[in-house]
PDB file of C-alpha atoms in Angstrom:
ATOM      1  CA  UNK I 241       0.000   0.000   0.000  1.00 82.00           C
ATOM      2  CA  UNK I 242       3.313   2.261   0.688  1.00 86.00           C
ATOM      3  CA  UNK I 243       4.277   1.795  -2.899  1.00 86.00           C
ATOM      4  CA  UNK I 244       1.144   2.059  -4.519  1.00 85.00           C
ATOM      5  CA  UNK I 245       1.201   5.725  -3.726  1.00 85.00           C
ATOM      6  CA  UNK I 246       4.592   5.970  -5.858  1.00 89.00           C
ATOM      7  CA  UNK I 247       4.095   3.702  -8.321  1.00 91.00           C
ATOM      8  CA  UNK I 248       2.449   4.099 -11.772  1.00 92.00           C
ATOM      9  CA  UNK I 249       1.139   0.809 -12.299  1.00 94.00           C
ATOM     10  CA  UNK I 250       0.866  -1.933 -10.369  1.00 95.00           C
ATOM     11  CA  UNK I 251       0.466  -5.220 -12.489  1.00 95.00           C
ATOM     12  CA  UNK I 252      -0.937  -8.911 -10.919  1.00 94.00           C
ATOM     13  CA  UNK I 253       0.547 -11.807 -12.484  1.00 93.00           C
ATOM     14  CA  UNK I 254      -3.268 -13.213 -13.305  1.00 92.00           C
ATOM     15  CA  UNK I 255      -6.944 -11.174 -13.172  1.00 91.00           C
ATOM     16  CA  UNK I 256      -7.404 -13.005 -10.072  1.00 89.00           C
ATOM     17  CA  UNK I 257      -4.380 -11.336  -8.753  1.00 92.00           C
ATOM     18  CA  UNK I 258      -5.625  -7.894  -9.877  1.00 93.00           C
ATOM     19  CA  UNK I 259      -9.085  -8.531  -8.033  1.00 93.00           C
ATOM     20  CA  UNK I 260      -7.348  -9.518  -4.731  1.00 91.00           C
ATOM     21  CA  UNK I 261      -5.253  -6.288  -5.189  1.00 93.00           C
ATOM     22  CA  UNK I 262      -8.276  -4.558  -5.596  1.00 94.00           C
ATOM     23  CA  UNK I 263     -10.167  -5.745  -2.686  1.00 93.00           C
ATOM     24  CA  UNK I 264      -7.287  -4.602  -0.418  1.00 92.00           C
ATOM     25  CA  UNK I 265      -8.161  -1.001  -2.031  1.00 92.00           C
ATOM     26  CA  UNK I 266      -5.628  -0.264  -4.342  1.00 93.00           C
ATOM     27  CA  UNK I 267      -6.304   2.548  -6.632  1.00 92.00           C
ATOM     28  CA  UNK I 268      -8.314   0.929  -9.490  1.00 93.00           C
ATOM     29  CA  UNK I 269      -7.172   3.360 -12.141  1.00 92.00           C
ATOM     30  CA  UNK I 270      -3.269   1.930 -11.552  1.00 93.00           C
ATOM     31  CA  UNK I 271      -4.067  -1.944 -10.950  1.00 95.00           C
ATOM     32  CA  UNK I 272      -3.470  -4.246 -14.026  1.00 95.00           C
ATOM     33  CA  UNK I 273      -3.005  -7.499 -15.127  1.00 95.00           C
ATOM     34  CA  UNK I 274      -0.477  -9.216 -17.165  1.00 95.00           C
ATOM     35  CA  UNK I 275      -0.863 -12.899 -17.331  1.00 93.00           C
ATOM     36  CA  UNK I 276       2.552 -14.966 -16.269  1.00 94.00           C
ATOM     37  CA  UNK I 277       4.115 -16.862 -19.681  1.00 96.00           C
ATOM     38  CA  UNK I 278       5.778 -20.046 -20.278  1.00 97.00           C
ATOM     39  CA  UNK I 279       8.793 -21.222 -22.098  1.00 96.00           C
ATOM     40  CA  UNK I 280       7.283 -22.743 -25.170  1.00 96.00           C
ATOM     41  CA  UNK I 281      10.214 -24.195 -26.493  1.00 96.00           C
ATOM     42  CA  UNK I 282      10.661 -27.288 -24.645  1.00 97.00           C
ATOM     43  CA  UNK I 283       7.249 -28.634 -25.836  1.00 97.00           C
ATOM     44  CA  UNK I 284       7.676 -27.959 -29.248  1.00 96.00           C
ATOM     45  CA  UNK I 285       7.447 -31.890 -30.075  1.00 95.00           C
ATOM     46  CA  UNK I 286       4.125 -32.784 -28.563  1.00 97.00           C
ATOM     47  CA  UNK I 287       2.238 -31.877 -31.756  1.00 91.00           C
ATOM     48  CA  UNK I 288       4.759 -34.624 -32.872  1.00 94.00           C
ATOM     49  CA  UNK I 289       3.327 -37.371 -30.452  1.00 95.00           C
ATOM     50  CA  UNK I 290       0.318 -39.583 -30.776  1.00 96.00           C
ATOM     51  CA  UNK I 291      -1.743 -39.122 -28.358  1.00 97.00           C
ATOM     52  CA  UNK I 292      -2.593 -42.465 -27.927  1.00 96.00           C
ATOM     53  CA  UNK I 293       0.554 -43.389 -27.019  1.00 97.00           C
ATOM     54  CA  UNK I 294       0.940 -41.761 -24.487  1.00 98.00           C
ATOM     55  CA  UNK I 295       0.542 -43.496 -20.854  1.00 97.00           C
ATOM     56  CA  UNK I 296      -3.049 -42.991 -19.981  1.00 97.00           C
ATOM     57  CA  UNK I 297      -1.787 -42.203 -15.999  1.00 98.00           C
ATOM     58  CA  UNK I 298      -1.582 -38.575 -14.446  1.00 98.00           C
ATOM     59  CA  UNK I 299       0.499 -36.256 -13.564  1.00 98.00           C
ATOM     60  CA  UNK I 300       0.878 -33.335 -11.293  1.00 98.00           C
ATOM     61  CA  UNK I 301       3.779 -31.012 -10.978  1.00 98.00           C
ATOM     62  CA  UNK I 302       3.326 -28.799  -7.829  1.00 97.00           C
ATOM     63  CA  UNK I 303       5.783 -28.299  -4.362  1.00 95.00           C
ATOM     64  CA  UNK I 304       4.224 -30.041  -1.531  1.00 96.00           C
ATOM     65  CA  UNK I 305       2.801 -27.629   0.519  1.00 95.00           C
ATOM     66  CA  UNK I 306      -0.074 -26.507   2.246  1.00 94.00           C
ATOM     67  CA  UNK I 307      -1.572 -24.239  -0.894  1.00 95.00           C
ATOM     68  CA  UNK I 308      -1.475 -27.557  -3.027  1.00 97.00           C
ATOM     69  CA  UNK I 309      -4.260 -30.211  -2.761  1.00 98.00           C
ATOM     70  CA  UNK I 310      -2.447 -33.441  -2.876  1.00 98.00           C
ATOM     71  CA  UNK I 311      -4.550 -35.318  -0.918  1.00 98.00           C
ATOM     72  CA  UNK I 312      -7.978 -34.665  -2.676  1.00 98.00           C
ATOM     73  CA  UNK I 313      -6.350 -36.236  -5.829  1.00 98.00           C
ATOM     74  CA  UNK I 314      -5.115 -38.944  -3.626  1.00 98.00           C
ATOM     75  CA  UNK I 315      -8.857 -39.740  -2.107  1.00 98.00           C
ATOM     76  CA  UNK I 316     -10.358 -39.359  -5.903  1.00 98.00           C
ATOM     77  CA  UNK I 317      -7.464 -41.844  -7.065  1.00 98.00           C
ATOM     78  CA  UNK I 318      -8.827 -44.175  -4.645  1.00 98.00           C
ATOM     79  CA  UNK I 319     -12.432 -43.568  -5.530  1.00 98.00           C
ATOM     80  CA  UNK I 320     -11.099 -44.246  -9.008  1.00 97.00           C
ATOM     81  CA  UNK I 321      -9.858 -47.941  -7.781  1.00 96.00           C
ATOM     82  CA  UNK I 322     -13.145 -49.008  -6.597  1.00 96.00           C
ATOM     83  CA  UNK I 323     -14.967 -48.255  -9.747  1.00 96.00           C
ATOM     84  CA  UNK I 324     -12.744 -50.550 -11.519  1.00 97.00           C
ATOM     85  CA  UNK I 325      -9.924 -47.944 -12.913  1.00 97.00           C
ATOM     86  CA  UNK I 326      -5.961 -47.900 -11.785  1.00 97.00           C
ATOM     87  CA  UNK I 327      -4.020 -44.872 -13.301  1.00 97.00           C
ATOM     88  CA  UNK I 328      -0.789 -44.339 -12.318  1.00 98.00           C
ATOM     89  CA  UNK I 329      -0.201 -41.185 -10.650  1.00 98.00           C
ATOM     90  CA  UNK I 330       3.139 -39.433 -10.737  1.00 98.00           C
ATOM     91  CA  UNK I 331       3.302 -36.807  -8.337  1.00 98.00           C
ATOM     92  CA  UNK I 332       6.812 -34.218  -9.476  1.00 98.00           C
ATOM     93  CA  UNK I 333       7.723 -31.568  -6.694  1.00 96.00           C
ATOM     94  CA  UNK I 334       9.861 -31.561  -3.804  1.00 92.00           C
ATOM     95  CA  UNK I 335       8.767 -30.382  -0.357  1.00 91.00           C
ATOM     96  CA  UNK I 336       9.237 -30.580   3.812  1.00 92.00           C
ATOM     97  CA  UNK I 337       9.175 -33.380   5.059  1.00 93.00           C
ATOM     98  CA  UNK I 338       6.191 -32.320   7.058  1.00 94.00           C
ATOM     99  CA  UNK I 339       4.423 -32.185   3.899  1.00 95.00           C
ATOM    100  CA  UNK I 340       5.573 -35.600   2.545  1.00 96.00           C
ATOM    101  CA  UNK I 341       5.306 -37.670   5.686  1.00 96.00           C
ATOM    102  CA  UNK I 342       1.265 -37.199   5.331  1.00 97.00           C
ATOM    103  CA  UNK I 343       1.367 -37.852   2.313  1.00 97.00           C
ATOM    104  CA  UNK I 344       3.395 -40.812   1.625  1.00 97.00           C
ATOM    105  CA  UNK I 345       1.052 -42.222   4.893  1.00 97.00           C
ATOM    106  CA  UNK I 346      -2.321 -41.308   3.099  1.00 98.00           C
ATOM    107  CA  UNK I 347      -1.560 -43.097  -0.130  1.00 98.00           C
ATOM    108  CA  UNK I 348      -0.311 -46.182   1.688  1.00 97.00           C
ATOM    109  CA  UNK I 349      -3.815 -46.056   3.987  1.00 98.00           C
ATOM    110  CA  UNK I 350      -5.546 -45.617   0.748  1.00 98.00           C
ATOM    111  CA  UNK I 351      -3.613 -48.807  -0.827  1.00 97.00           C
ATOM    112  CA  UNK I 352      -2.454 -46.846  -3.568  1.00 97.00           C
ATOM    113  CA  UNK I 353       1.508 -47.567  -3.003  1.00 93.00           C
ATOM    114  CA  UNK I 354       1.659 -49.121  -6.095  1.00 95.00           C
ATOM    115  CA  UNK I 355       0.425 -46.755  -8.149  1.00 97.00           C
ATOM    116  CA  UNK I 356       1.606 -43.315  -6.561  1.00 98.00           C
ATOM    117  CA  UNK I 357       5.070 -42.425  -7.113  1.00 97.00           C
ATOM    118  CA  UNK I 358       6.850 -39.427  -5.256  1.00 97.00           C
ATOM    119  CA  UNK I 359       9.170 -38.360  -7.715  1.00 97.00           C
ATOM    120  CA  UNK I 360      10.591 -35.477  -5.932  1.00 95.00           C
ATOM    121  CA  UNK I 361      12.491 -32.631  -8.099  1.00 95.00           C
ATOM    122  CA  UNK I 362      12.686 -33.594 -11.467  1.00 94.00           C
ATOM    123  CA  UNK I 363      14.145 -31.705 -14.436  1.00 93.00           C
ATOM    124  CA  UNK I 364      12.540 -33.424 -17.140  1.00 95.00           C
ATOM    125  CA  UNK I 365       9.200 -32.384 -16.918  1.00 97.00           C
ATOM    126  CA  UNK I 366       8.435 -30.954 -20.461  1.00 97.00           C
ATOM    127  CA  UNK I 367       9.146 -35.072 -21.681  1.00 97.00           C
ATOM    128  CA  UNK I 368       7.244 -36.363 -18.354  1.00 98.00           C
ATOM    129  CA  UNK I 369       4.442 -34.379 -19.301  1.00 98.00           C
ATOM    130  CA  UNK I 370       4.568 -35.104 -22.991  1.00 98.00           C
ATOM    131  CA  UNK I 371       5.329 -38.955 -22.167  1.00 98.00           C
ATOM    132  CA  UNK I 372       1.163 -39.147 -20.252  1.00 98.00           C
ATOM    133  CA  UNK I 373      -2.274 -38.085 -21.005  1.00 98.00           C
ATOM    134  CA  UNK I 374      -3.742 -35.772 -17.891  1.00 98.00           C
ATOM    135  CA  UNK I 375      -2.396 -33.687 -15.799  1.00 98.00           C
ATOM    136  CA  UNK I 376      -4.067 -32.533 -12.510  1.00 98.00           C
ATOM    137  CA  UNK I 377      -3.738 -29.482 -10.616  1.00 98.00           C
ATOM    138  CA  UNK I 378      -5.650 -29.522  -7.422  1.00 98.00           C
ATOM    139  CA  UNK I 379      -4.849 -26.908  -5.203  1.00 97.00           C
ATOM    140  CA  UNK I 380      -6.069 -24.302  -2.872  1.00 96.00           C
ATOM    141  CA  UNK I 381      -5.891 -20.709  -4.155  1.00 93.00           C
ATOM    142  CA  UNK I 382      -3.069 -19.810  -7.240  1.00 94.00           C
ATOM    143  CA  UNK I 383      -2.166 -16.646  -8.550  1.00 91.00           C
ATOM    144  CA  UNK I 384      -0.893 -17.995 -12.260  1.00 93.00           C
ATOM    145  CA  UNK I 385      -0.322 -21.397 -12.363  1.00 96.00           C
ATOM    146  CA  UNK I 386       2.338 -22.299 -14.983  1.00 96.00           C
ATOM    147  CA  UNK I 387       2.868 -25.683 -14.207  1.00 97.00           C
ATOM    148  CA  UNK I 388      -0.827 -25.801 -15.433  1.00 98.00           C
ATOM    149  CA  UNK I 389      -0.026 -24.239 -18.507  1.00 98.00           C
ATOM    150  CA  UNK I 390       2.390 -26.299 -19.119  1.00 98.00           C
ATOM    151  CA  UNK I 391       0.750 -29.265 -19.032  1.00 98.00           C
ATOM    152  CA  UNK I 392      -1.623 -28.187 -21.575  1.00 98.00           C
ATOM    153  CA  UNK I 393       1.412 -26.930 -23.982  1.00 98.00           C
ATOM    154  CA  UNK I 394       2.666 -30.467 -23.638  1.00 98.00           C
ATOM    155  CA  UNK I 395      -0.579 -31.277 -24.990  1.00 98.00           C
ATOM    156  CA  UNK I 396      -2.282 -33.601 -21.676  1.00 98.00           C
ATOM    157  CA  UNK I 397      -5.859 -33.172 -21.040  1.00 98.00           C
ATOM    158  CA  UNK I 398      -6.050 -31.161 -18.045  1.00 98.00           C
ATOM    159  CA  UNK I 399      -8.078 -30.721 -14.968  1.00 98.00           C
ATOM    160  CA  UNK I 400      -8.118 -28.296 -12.328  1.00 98.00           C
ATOM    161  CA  UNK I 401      -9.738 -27.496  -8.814  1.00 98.00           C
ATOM    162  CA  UNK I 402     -12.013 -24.100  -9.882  1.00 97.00           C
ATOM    163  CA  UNK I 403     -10.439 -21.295  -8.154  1.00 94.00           C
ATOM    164  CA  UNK I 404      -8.922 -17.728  -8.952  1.00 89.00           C
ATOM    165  CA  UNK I 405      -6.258 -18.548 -11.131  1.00 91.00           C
ATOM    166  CA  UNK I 406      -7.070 -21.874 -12.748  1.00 95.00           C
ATOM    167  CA  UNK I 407     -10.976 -20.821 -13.207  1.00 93.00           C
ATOM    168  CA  UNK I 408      -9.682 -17.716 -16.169  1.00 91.00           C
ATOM    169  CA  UNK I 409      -7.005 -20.218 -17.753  1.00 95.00           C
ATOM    170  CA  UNK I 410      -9.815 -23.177 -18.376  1.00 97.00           C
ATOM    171  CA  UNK I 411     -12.495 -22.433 -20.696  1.00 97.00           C
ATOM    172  CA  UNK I 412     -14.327 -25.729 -18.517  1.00 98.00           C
ATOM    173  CA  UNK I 413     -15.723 -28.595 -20.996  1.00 97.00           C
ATOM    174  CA  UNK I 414     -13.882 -26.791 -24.115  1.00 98.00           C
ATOM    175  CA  UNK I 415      -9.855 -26.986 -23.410  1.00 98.00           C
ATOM    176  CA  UNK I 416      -9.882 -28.617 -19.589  1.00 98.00           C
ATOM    177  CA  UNK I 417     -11.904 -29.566 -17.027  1.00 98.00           C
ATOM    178  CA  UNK I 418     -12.449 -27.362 -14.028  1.00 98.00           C
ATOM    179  CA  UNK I 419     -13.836 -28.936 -10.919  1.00 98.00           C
ATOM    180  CA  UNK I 420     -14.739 -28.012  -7.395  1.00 97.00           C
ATOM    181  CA  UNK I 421     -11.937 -27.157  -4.895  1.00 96.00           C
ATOM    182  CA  UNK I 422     -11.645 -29.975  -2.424  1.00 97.00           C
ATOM    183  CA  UNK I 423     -15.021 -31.887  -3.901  1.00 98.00           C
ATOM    184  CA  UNK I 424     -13.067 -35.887  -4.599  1.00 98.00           C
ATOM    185  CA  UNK I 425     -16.401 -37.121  -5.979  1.00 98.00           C
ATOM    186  CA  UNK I 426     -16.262 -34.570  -8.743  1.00 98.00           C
ATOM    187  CA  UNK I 427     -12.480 -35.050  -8.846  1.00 98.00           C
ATOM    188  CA  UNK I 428     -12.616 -38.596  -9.340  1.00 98.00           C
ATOM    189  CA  UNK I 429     -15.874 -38.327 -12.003  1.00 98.00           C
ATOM    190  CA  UNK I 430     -13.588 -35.998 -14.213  1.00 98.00           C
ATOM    191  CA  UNK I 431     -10.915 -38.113 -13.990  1.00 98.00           C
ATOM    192  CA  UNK I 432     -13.250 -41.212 -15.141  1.00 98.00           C
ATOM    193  CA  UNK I 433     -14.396 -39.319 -17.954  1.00 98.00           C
ATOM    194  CA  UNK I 434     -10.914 -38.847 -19.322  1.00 98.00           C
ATOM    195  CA  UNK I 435      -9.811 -42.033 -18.785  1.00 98.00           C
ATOM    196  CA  UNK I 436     -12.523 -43.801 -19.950  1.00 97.00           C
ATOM    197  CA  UNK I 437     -13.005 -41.431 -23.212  1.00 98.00           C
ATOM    198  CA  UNK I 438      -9.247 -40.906 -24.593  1.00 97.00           C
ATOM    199  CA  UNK I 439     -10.612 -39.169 -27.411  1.00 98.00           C
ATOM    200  CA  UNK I 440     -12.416 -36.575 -25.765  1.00 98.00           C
ATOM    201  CA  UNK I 441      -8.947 -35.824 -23.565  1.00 98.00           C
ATOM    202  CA  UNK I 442      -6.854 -35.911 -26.742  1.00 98.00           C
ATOM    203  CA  UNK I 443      -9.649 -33.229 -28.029  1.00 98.00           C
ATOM    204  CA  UNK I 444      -8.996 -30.998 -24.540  1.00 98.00           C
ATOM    205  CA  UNK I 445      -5.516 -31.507 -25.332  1.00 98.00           C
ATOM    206  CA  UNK I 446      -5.030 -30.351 -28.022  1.00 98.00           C
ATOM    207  CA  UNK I 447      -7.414 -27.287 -27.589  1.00 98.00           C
ATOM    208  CA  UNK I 448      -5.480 -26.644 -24.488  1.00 98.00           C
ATOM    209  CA  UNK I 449      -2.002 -26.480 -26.086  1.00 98.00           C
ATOM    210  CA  UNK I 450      -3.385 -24.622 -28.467  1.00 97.00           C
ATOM    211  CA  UNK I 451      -4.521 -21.877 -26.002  1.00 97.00           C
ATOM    212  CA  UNK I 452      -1.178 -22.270 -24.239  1.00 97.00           C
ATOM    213  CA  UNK I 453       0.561 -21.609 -27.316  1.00 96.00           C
ATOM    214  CA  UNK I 454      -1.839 -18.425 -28.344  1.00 96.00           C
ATOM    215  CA  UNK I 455      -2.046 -16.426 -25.149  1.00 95.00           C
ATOM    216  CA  UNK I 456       0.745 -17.865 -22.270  1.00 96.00           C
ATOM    217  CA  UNK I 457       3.506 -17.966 -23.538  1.00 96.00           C
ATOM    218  CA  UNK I 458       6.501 -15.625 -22.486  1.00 96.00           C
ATOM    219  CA  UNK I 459       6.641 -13.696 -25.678  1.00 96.00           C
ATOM    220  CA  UNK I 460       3.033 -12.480 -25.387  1.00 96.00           C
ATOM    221  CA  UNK I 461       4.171 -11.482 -21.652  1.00 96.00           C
ATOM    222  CA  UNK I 462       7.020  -9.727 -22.566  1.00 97.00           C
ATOM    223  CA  UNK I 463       4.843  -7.840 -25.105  1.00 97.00           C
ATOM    224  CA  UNK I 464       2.632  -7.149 -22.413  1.00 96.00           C
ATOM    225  CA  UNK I 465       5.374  -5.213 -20.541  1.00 97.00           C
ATOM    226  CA  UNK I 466       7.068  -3.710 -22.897  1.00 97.00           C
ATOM    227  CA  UNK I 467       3.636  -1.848 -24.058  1.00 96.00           C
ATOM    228  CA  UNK I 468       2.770  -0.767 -20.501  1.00 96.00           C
ATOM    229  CA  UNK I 469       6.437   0.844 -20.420  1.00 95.00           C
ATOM    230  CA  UNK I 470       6.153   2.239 -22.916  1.00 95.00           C
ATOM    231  CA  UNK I 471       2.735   3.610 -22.031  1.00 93.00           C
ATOM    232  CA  UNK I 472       4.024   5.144 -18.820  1.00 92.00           C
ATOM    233  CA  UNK I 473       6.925   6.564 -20.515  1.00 92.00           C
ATOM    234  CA  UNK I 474       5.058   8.505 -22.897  1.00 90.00           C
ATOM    235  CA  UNK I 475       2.568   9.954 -20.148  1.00 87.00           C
ATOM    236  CA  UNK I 476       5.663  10.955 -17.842  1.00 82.00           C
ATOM    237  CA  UNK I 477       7.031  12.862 -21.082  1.00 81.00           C
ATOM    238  CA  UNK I 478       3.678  14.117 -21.715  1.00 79.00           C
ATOM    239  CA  UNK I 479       3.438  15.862 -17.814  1.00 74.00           C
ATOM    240  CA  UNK I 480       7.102  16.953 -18.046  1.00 72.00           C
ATOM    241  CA  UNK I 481       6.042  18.755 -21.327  1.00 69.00           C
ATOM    242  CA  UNK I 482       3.413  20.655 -19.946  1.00 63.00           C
TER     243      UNK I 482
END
């Protein structure tokens, strides 16, 4: 709030930065948003890879900590085993161990040692992501979540919990699925429906890296800067003028 009185612009990563800004009472005239971009380089080959060769198992790439929401995927993964269905679920980001420890506990309560793997820090996720079908986010609250956009510029079918964030990155039903924060049932249903209908994920897939592609990557963000600079330059040179 100190620096909002000196600053020209103030810019949120995501429009659901730029409303929280706003309802701390930040001048509205000087908030903004410039959506976060991606390095789209490293997933230049996915339009290369069949789909259906991919694994059909999931992925999420998030730190383990208490904004992600590990262990609703974990409870819908185990839903998902009673109704017949087994993914594999590789689970890339490093944490505390006070973060693990639950969670390593809850998939081995669940029975899902088998299929859960804790890969840690990894620096191969462009191929892990290109090498599998869906990708998950489920989480708490984000402000822009590239590891989200990622996953759809590797081309996976993509689902995430419907909060500020994720909710203005997936057009729900058309290049992702959005579901409630927290809700497993619906979790686990939108993971069925993927699973179960590998052409209808290959369709959000590719609709997904093609928004990616179109409006996150880190070109379109630099652009977005570089305008707004030069914006504020010309209205500084404009008051020194008169």
């Amino acid at each position: 709030r100190w620096l909002a009185k000196r600053t020209d612009r103030i810019v949120g990563c995501s429009e659901g930065v730029r409303l929280a800004l706003l309802a701390q009472g930040l001048p509205s005239d000087r908030v903004m948003a410039i959506a976060n971009g991606i390095r789209v380089e490293p997933f230049a080959e996915a339009e290369a890879i069949n789909f259906a060769n991919r694994s059909p198992a999931i992925v999420m790439v998030a730190r383990l900590s208490q904004q992600k929401d590990h262990a609703t995927l974990l409870h819908a993964l185990a839903l998902l085993t009673k109704r017949g269905i087994a993914p594999a679920l590789h689970l890339a980001g490093a944490g505390k161990s006070r973060h693990l420890a639950p969670l390593v506990a809850l998939a081995a309560s669940l029975g899902l040692q088998n299929q859960v793997k804790f890969l840690g820090v990894i620096r191969n996720v462009p191929e892990l992501l290109m090498q599998n079908q869906i990708s998950v986010l489920s989480t708490h609250h984000e402000g822009m979540p590239l590891a989200l956009i990622e996953a759809m510029a590797a081309g996976c079918a993509v689902i995430g919990s419907d909060v500020p964030g994720v909710r203005e990155i997936i057009d729900d039903g058309v290049d992702g699925i959005l579901v409630g924060a927290k809700n497993v049932h619906a979790l686990a249903d939108a993971l069925e429906r993927l699973l179960r209908a590998p052409a209808y994920a290959e369709k959000l897939g590719r609709a997904g890296r093609e928004k990616a592609l179109r409006e996150f990557s880190r070109e379109r963000m630099n652009a977005g800067y570089e305008k707004l600079f030069i914006e504020i330059t010309r209205q500084r040179s404009n008051r020194a003028d008169d």
